Coordinates of C-alpha atoms and ligand atoms in Angstrom, one line a residue:
M1 CA 1.9 -17.9 15.4
K2 CA -1.6 -18.0 16.9
N3 CA -3.5 -19.0 13.8
N4 CA -5.5 -22.1 13.2
N5 CA -6.5 -21.2 9.7
T6 CA -3.9 -23.3 7.9
L7 CA -5.3 -26.4 9.6
L8 CA -8.9 -25.3 8.8
L9 CA -7.9 -24.8 5.2
A10 CA -6.4 -28.2 5.0
L11 CA -9.7 -29.5 6.2
G12 CA -11.5 -27.6 3.5
I13 CA -13.0 -25.0 5.9
T14 CA -12.5 -21.4 4.9
G15 CA -13.9 -18.1 5.8
L16 CA -14.4 -18.6 9.5
A17 CA -14.8 -15.2 11.1
S18 CA -13.3 -14.3 14.5
L19 CA -13.2 -11.1 16.5
G20 CA -9.7 -9.9 17.0
A21 CA -8.7 -8.0 20.2
Q22 CA -9.3 -4.3 20.3
A23 CA -6.4 -2.7 18.5
Q24 CA -4.7 0.6 18.0
N25 CA -1.5 0.4 15.9
P26 CA -0.9 -2.2 14.7
L27 CA -4.5 -3.1 13.8
I28 CA -4.1 -6.8 13.8
M29 CA -2.4 -8.4 16.8
D30 CA -2.6 -12.2 16.1
Q31 CA -0.8 -12.5 12.7
F32 CA 1.4 -10.5 10.4
T33 CA -0.4 -8.3 7.8
A34 CA 1.0 -6.0 5.1
D35 CA 0.0 -3.9 2.1
P36 CA -3.5 -3.0 3.3
S37 CA -6.1 -2.2 0.6
A38 CA -9.0 -0.6 2.5
H39 CA -12.5 -0.1 1.1
V40 CA -15.9 0.8 2.3
F41 CA -18.3 -2.0 1.4
E42 CA -21.8 -2.3 2.8
G43 CA -21.2 0.5 5.3
K44 CA -18.1 -1.1 6.9
I45 CA -14.4 -0.8 6.3
Y46 CA -12.9 -4.0 4.7
V47 CA -9.1 -4.3 4.6
Y48 CA -7.5 -6.8 2.2
P49 CA -3.8 -7.1 3.2
S50 CA -1.0 -9.5 2.2
H51 CA -0.5 -12.2 4.9
D52 CA 3.2 -12.4 5.7
I53 CA 4.3 -15.6 7.4
P54 CA 7.7 -16.8 8.6
A55 CA 9.1 -18.9 5.7
P56 CA 8.7 -22.6 6.1
E57 CA 11.7 -24.9 5.7
G58 CA 13.0 -25.1 2.2
V59 CA 11.6 -21.7 1.3
R60 CA 13.9 -18.6 1.1
Q61 CA 14.2 -17.4 4.6
D62 CA 15.2 -13.8 4.1
W63 CA 12.4 -12.7 1.8
F64 CA 8.7 -12.0 1.7
C65 CA 6.7 -15.2 2.2
M66 CA 2.9 -15.4 1.7
E67 CA 0.7 -18.4 0.9
D68 CA -2.9 -17.1 1.5
Y69 CA -5.1 -14.1 2.2
H70 CA -7.4 -13.0 5.0
V71 CA -9.9 -10.1 4.9
F72 CA -10.7 -8.0 8.0
S73 CA -13.7 -5.7 8.6
S74 CA -14.6 -3.1 11.2
E75 CA -17.2 -0.5 11.8
N76 CA -15.4 1.5 14.4
L77 CA -11.7 1.0 13.4
I78 CA -11.1 -0.6 16.8
D79 CA -12.8 -4.0 16.7
W80 CA -11.6 -6.0 13.7
T81 CA -13.3 -9.2 12.5
D82 CA -11.0 -11.6 10.8
H83 CA -13.1 -13.4 8.1
G84 CA -10.6 -16.2 7.9
V85 CA -8.6 -17.6 5.0
M86 CA -10.0 -16.4 1.6
F87 CA -8.0 -19.0 -0.3
N88 CA -4.5 -20.5 -0.5
Q89 CA -1.9 -20.5 -3.3
T90 CA -2.8 -24.2 -3.8
N91 CA -6.3 -23.1 -4.8
V92 CA -4.8 -21.2 -7.8
T93 CA -5.0 -23.7 -10.7
W94 CA -2.8 -21.7 -13.1
L95 CA 0.1 -21.4 -10.5
N96 CA 2.4 -24.3 -11.3
R97 CA 4.4 -24.0 -8.1
K98 CA 4.2 -23.0 -4.5
G99 CA 5.9 -19.6 -4.9
Y100 CA 4.8 -18.1 -1.5
D101 CA 4.5 -14.8 -3.4
M102 CA 0.8 -13.9 -2.9
W103 CA 1.7 -10.2 -2.8
A104 CA -0.3 -6.9 -2.4
P105 CA -3.9 -7.4 -3.5
D106 CA -7.0 -5.2 -4.0
C107 CA -10.7 -5.7 -4.2
V108 CA -13.6 -3.9 -6.0
E109 CA -17.3 -4.5 -6.4
K110 CA -19.1 -4.5 -9.7
D111 CA -22.8 -5.4 -10.2
G112 CA -23.0 -7.2 -6.9
T113 CA -19.8 -9.3 -7.4
Y114 CA -16.6 -8.6 -5.5
Y115 CA -13.4 -9.0 -7.6
F116 CA -10.3 -9.7 -5.6
Y117 CA -7.1 -9.1 -7.6
F118 CA -3.8 -10.6 -6.4
P119 CA -0.3 -10.8 -7.8
A120 CA 1.3 -14.3 -7.8
G121 CA 3.9 -16.0 -9.9
G122 CA 4.5 -12.8 -11.9
R123 CA 0.9 -12.6 -13.0
T124 CA -2.4 -11.1 -11.6
G125 CA -5.0 -13.5 -10.4
V126 CA -8.7 -12.8 -9.6
A127 CA -11.1 -14.4 -7.2
T128 CA -14.8 -13.5 -7.0
S129 CA -17.4 -13.5 -4.2
P130 CA -21.0 -12.5 -3.8
T131 CA -20.0 -10.6 -0.6
P132 CA -16.9 -8.6 0.5
H133 CA -15.9 -11.4 2.8
G134 CA -16.4 -14.6 0.7
P135 CA -16.9 -17.4 -0.1
W136 CA -14.2 -16.8 -2.8
K137 CA -13.9 -18.6 -6.1
V138 CA -10.5 -18.3 -7.7
L139 CA -10.8 -18.0 -11.5
D140 CA -9.0 -20.5 -13.6
Q141 CA -7.2 -17.9 -15.7
P142 CA -5.1 -14.8 -14.6
V143 CA -6.1 -11.4 -15.8
N144 CA -4.9 -10.6 -19.3
G145 CA -3.0 -7.4 -19.7
P146 CA -1.4 -6.1 -16.5
R147 CA 2.3 -5.3 -16.7
G148 CA 3.4 -5.6 -13.0
I149 CA 2.7 -6.5 -9.4
D150 CA 0.5 -4.9 -6.8
P151 CA -2.8 -4.3 -8.6
C152 CA -4.9 -1.4 -7.5
V153 CA -8.3 -0.9 -9.0
F154 CA -9.8 2.6 -9.2
I155 CA -13.4 3.2 -10.1
D156 CA -14.0 6.6 -11.9
D157 CA -17.2 8.7 -11.6
D158 CA -18.4 7.4 -14.9
G159 CA -18.3 3.8 -13.7
S160 CA -15.1 2.8 -15.6
Y161 CA -12.7 0.5 -13.7
Y162 CA -8.9 1.2 -14.1
M163 CA -6.1 -1.2 -12.9
F164 CA -2.8 0.4 -11.8
T165 CA 0.1 -2.0 -11.4
G166 CA 3.9 -2.1 -10.9
G167 CA 5.9 0.9 -11.2
I168 CA 3.5 2.3 -12.5
S169 CA 1.2 1.4 -15.4
V170 CA -2.5 2.0 -15.9
G171 CA -5.1 0.2 -18.0
K172 CA -8.9 0.1 -18.3
L173 CA -10.6 -3.1 -17.1
R174 CA -13.0 -4.4 -19.8
D175 CA -16.6 -5.3 -18.7
N176 CA -15.6 -8.9 -18.1
M177 CA -13.2 -7.6 -15.4
V178 CA -10.5 -10.1 -16.5
E179 CA -8.9 -8.1 -19.4
V180 CA -7.1 -4.8 -19.2
E181 CA -6.7 -2.5 -22.2
N182 CA -4.5 0.5 -22.9
K183 CA -5.6 3.9 -24.2
Q184 CA -5.9 2.5 -27.8
G185 CA -8.2 -0.3 -26.6
Q186 CA -5.7 -3.1 -27.0
I187 CA -4.8 -5.6 -24.3
G188 CA -2.2 -4.0 -22.1
Q189 CA -1.5 -0.9 -20.0
E190 CA 0.1 2.6 -20.4
R191 CA 3.2 3.5 -18.5
I192 CA 2.6 6.6 -16.3
A193 CA 5.1 9.3 -17.3
N194 CA 6.9 11.9 -15.1
L195 CA 7.3 9.7 -12.0
P196 CA 10.3 10.6 -9.9
T197 CA 13.6 8.9 -10.6
P198 CA 15.8 7.2 -9.4
G199 CA 14.3 4.8 -7.0
L200 CA 11.9 1.8 -7.2
I201 CA 8.2 2.7 -7.3
E202 CA 5.6 0.1 -6.6
G203 CA 2.3 -0.5 -4.8
S204 CA 0.3 2.4 -6.0
W205 CA -3.1 3.6 -4.8
T206 CA -5.3 5.9 -6.8
F207 CA -8.3 7.9 -5.6
K208 CA -10.3 10.9 -6.7
R209 CA -11.3 14.0 -4.7
N210 CA -13.0 17.1 -5.9
G211 CA -12.4 16.1 -9.5
K212 CA -8.6 15.6 -9.1
Y213 CA -6.9 12.2 -9.5
Y214 CA -4.4 11.3 -6.7
L215 CA -1.8 8.7 -7.7
T216 CA 0.0 7.7 -4.5
F217 CA 2.9 5.3 -4.2
P218 CA 5.9 4.0 -2.2
H219 CA 9.2 5.4 -3.6
A220 CA 12.5 4.0 -2.5
V221 CA 14.9 6.8 -1.8
R222 CA 18.1 7.4 0.3
N223 CA 17.6 9.4 3.5
E224 CA 20.2 11.9 4.9
Q225 CA 22.0 9.0 6.6
G226 CA 22.4 7.3 3.3
Q227 CA 20.0 4.4 4.1
E228 CA 17.5 3.4 1.4
A229 CA 13.9 2.7 2.2
E230 CA 10.5 3.4 0.8
R231 CA 8.4 6.5 1.7
L232 CA 4.9 7.4 0.4
E233 CA 4.7 10.1 -2.2
Y234 CA 2.0 11.3 -4.6
C235 CA 1.2 12.9 -7.9
M236 CA -2.0 14.7 -9.1
A237 CA -3.7 14.9 -12.4
D238 CA -6.9 16.1 -14.2
N239 CA -7.1 12.8 -16.2
V240 CA -6.8 9.2 -15.0
W241 CA -4.2 8.5 -17.8
G242 CA -2.2 11.6 -16.8
P243 CA -0.1 13.7 -17.2
Y244 CA 0.6 13.5 -13.5
T245 CA 2.5 16.1 -11.5
W246 CA 4.6 15.1 -8.5
M247 CA 3.2 16.9 -5.5
G248 CA 5.1 15.7 -2.4
V249 CA 5.6 13.2 0.4
I250 CA 2.7 11.7 2.4
L251 CA 4.7 9.6 4.9
D252 CA 8.4 9.7 5.6
Q253 CA 10.6 6.6 5.7
S254 CA 9.9 4.6 8.9
E255 CA 12.2 5.2 11.8
S256 CA 12.0 1.5 12.5
G257 CA 14.0 0.7 9.3
C258 CA 11.2 -1.2 7.6
W259 CA 12.3 -1.1 4.0
T260 CA 8.8 -1.3 2.4
V261 CA 5.7 0.7 3.0
H262 CA 2.5 0.1 1.1
H263 CA -0.8 1.8 1.7
S264 CA -4.3 2.8 0.8
I265 CA -6.3 6.0 1.4
L266 CA -10.0 6.2 1.9
E267 CA -12.8 8.4 3.3
Y268 CA -15.1 6.8 5.9
K269 CA -17.9 8.7 7.7
D270 CA -16.4 12.1 6.7
Q271 CA -12.9 11.3 7.9
W272 CA -9.9 10.4 5.6
Y273 CA -7.5 7.6 6.7
L274 CA -4.1 6.4 5.6
F275 CA -3.7 2.6 6.0
Y276 CA 0.0 1.4 5.8
H277 CA 2.3 -1.0 7.3
D278 CA 5.4 -1.2 9.5
R279 CA 7.3 -3.9 11.4
D280 CA 5.7 -3.5 14.8
L281 CA 5.4 -7.2 15.6
S282 CA 8.7 -8.2 14.0
P283 CA 11.5 -5.9 15.3
D284 CA 14.3 -8.0 13.8
F285 CA 12.9 -8.9 10.4
D286 CA 11.1 -6.4 8.2
K287 CA 9.5 -8.9 5.9
N288 CA 7.0 -9.8 8.7
R289 CA 4.9 -6.7 8.7
S290 CA 1.8 -5.3 10.5
I291 CA -0.9 -2.9 9.2
R292 CA -1.6 0.4 10.8
A293 CA -4.0 3.3 10.3
D294 CA -3.7 7.0 11.0
F295 CA -5.8 10.1 10.2
L296 CA -5.1 11.9 6.9
Y297 CA -5.9 15.5 6.2
F298 CA -5.9 17.8 3.1
N299 CA -4.9 21.4 2.8
E300 CA -7.3 24.0 1.4
D301 CA -5.7 23.7 -2.0
G302 CA -6.3 19.9 -2.1
T303 CA -2.7 18.9 -1.4
I304 CA -2.2 16.2 1.2
K305 CA -0.8 17.0 4.7
K306 CA 2.1 14.8 5.7
V307 CA 1.0 12.0 8.0
I308 CA 2.9 11.6 11.3
P309 CA 2.7 7.9 12.2
T310 CA 1.4 7.2 15.6
L311 CA 1.1 4.2 17.9
R312 CA -2.3 5.4 19.1
G313 CA -3.8 5.1 15.6
V314 CA -7.5 5.8 15.0
G315 CA -10.8 4.8 16.7
T316 CA -12.2 5.7 20.1
P317 CA -12.3 2.7 22.4
S318 CA -14.7 2.4 25.3
A319 CA -13.3 3.0 28.8
K320 CA -14.7 -0.4 29.6
S321 CA -12.3 -2.1 27.2
K322 CA -8.7 -3.0 28.1
L323 CA -7.0 0.2 27.1
Q324 CA -3.6 -0.5 25.9
I325 CA -2.0 2.7 27.1
D326 CA 1.4 1.6 25.7
R327 CA -0.1 2.7 22.3
Y328 CA 0.2 6.2 23.7
S329 CA -0.5 9.6 22.1
A330 CA 2.1 11.3 24.4
I331 CA 4.7 10.3 27.0
S332 CA 6.8 12.1 29.5
E333 CA 10.4 12.8 28.5
N334 CA 11.8 10.9 31.6
G335 CA 10.9 7.8 33.5
A336 CA 8.4 6.2 31.1
K337 CA 8.9 3.9 28.1
V338 CA 7.3 1.1 26.2
D339 CA 8.7 -2.4 25.6
Y340 CA 7.4 -5.8 24.4
I341 CA 5.7 -7.9 27.2
N342 CA 7.8 -10.8 25.7
R343 CA 10.2 -10.1 22.9
E344 CA 10.2 -13.9 22.0
D345 CA 6.4 -13.7 21.5
T346 CA 5.6 -10.2 20.2
F347 CA 1.9 -11.1 19.7
K348 CA 1.5 -10.7 23.5
G349 CA 1.9 -6.9 22.8
W350 CA 3.5 -4.2 24.9
K351 CA 3.7 -2.8 28.4
T352 CA 4.5 0.6 29.8
I353 CA 7.5 0.7 32.1
M354 CA 7.4 3.6 34.6
T355 CA 10.5 4.2 36.8
E356 CA 10.4 7.8 38.0
E357 CA 7.9 9.7 40.1
K358 CA 5.8 12.1 38.0
A359 CA 6.5 10.0 34.8
W360 CA 3.2 9.9 32.8
I361 CA 1.7 8.4 29.7
K362 CA -1.3 9.8 27.8
F363 CA -3.8 7.8 25.7
D364 CA -6.2 10.2 24.0
R365 CA -9.8 9.8 22.8
V366 CA -11.4 7.4 25.3
D367 CA -15.2 7.0 25.4
F368 CA -16.1 7.3 29.1
G369 CA -19.8 6.9 28.4
K370 CA -22.7 8.5 30.4
K371 CA -21.3 8.9 33.9
D372 CA -22.0 5.3 34.9
L373 CA -18.5 4.2 35.8
K374 CA -17.5 3.2 39.4
S375 CA -14.0 1.9 39.4
V376 CA -10.8 1.5 37.5
T377 CA -8.5 -1.6 37.2
V378 CA -4.8 -1.4 36.3
Q379 CA -3.2 -4.6 35.2
A380 CA 0.4 -4.2 36.5
S381 CA 3.4 -5.5 38.3
S382 CA 5.7 -3.8 40.7
A383 CA 8.8 -5.3 42.5
E384 CA 8.3 -3.1 45.6
G385 CA 4.8 -1.8 45.2
A386 CA 3.7 1.5 43.5
S387 CA 1.0 4.1 43.2
V388 CA -0.4 5.6 40.0
E389 CA -2.9 8.4 39.6
I390 CA -5.6 8.2 36.9
R391 CA -6.2 11.6 35.5
L392 CA -8.0 13.3 32.5
G393 CA -6.5 15.5 29.9
K394 CA -3.0 16.1 31.1
E395 CA -0.6 15.0 33.9
D396 CA -2.1 17.5 36.3
G397 CA -5.6 17.3 34.9
T398 CA -8.8 16.1 36.8
L399 CA -7.8 13.3 39.2
L400 CA -10.2 10.4 39.0
T401 CA -8.5 8.2 41.6
T402 CA -5.2 6.8 42.8
V403 CA -4.5 3.1 42.4
E404 CA -2.2 1.2 44.7
I405 CA -0.3 -1.5 42.8
P406 CA 0.7 -4.3 45.3
K407 CA 4.2 -5.8 45.3
S408 CA 4.2 -8.6 42.7
E409 CA 6.6 -9.9 40.0
E410 CA 3.5 -11.1 38.1
M411 CA 1.1 -8.8 36.3
K412 CA -2.0 -8.5 38.5
A413 CA -5.2 -6.5 38.5
A414 CA -5.3 -3.6 41.0
T415 CA -8.7 -1.8 41.4
A416 CA -9.7 1.5 43.0
A417 CA -13.1 3.2 43.3
L418 CA -13.4 6.4 41.2
K419 CA -13.6 9.6 43.2
T420 CA -14.7 11.6 40.2
I421 CA -16.9 10.0 37.6
P422 CA -15.8 10.9 34.0
E423 CA -18.2 11.1 31.0
G424 CA -18.0 11.6 27.3
E425 CA -14.8 11.5 25.1
K426 CA -11.7 12.5 27.1
D427 CA -8.0 11.8 27.1
L428 CA -6.7 9.4 29.8
V429 CA -3.4 10.1 31.6
V430 CA -1.6 7.7 34.0
V431 CA 0.9 9.3 36.4
L432 CA 3.4 7.4 38.6
T433 CA 3.4 8.9 42.1
K434 CA 5.3 6.2 44.0
G435 CA 7.7 3.4 43.3
K436 CA 8.2 1.7 39.9
A437 CA 5.6 -0.2 37.9
E438 CA 5.0 -2.0 34.6
I439 CA 1.5 -1.6 33.2
D440 CA -0.2 -3.8 30.7
W441 CA -3.7 -2.2 30.4
V442 CA -6.2 0.0 32.2
S443 CA -9.9 -0.6 32.2
F444 CA -13.0 1.1 33.8
E445 CA -16.2 -0.5 35.2
Ligands
FUB501 O1 4.3 -7.5 0.1 C1 5.2 -7.8 -0.9 C2 5.6 -6.6 -1.6 O2 6.2 -5.7 -0.6 C3 4.5 -5.8 -2.1 O3 4.1 -6.3 -3.3 C4 5.2 -4.4 -2.2 O4 4.3 -3.4 -2.4 C5 5.9 -4.4 -0.9 O5 5.1 -4.0 0.2

């Protein structure tokens, strides 16, 4: 895995920020990430995920394995800054073993301090920081009161903080932020009633909109083929303690077969987003996951519209960036498909394989700027040589130019001058017109 942070942590250096590549889905392309808790802090989106790693020798190989946390931030949901390792399991003084079970965390701000809650060793730890991205100080005691894993902290309109955990309980955080109390004011939590059964429920996320409480959670159910996996469902209530009423499904079980799904929901610049995870970078092992984001919409009556997962994800990349068209929004039925560049090293990403004339792939919402582009470059290989048309909108939309891809087994850059200069936000379409080609990315200058 391309990650130097373990070494840096061993040297006592934490919190080094680095700019990740531009990303669609998954959002992070240089390490595994799961269980994304997304928040808007200081005008940016911060995502606090779990950090899946391949299990080291001597540690259970077929299970979740996590030893530290990273936090990522973005202003445009395209460029993600990795703020480096927050802390490692060895920094948690009350953990008496290396459990590699630093599971789904969450983070909230109170009076200028950021409280990062994390499950480990069957308890809930807390680390604090003066900023959303560190430096973090792990407190010497776990939180007193939570009944389960996967803490999610919700702030109500009156400034009260509530911690939801496990499957599912809720309690109110006391002012000290390290004790949780039940409705009677005693240390502990209340079990939420009326949740669907049977099926494991975990990893909840609560938010409020138009005075209604939304309690959202993964629920493990059997699909029509008899396979069990988690899907995202939700309940609504008029009171944070309940009673909650089951409302429906937000995200169906993944077609990839990823058993878990874990999520967060937030509004940023007047748009709602669902953050969740799948197994994009680990096709053969669903405990090495990758975080994603897609748009989320509400119906007029406040219910949530089901989210259809996409590769394209969210954010509007500049035409001048390397547009990963394999994260497509639409693709022709025949002659075009996507595969890993190297299945042995999935972090290299994907390529588009085009094998039939008129095959096309569409990548929507590209920012073409102010009519100052002159050429387009296609990074591609072709055993016999090929031609592709670069169009706008649809496969027979405005033709920008035709790019000749020279005969080459290696991916190479092929450039052509633009005959029509695009501007503003438009959908990009690449159409194969001759031969066969494999395309890594497309970029305009
Ligand atoms: O990441 C480990 C566990 O998997 C989380 O705690 C659950 O929510 C599930 O995503």
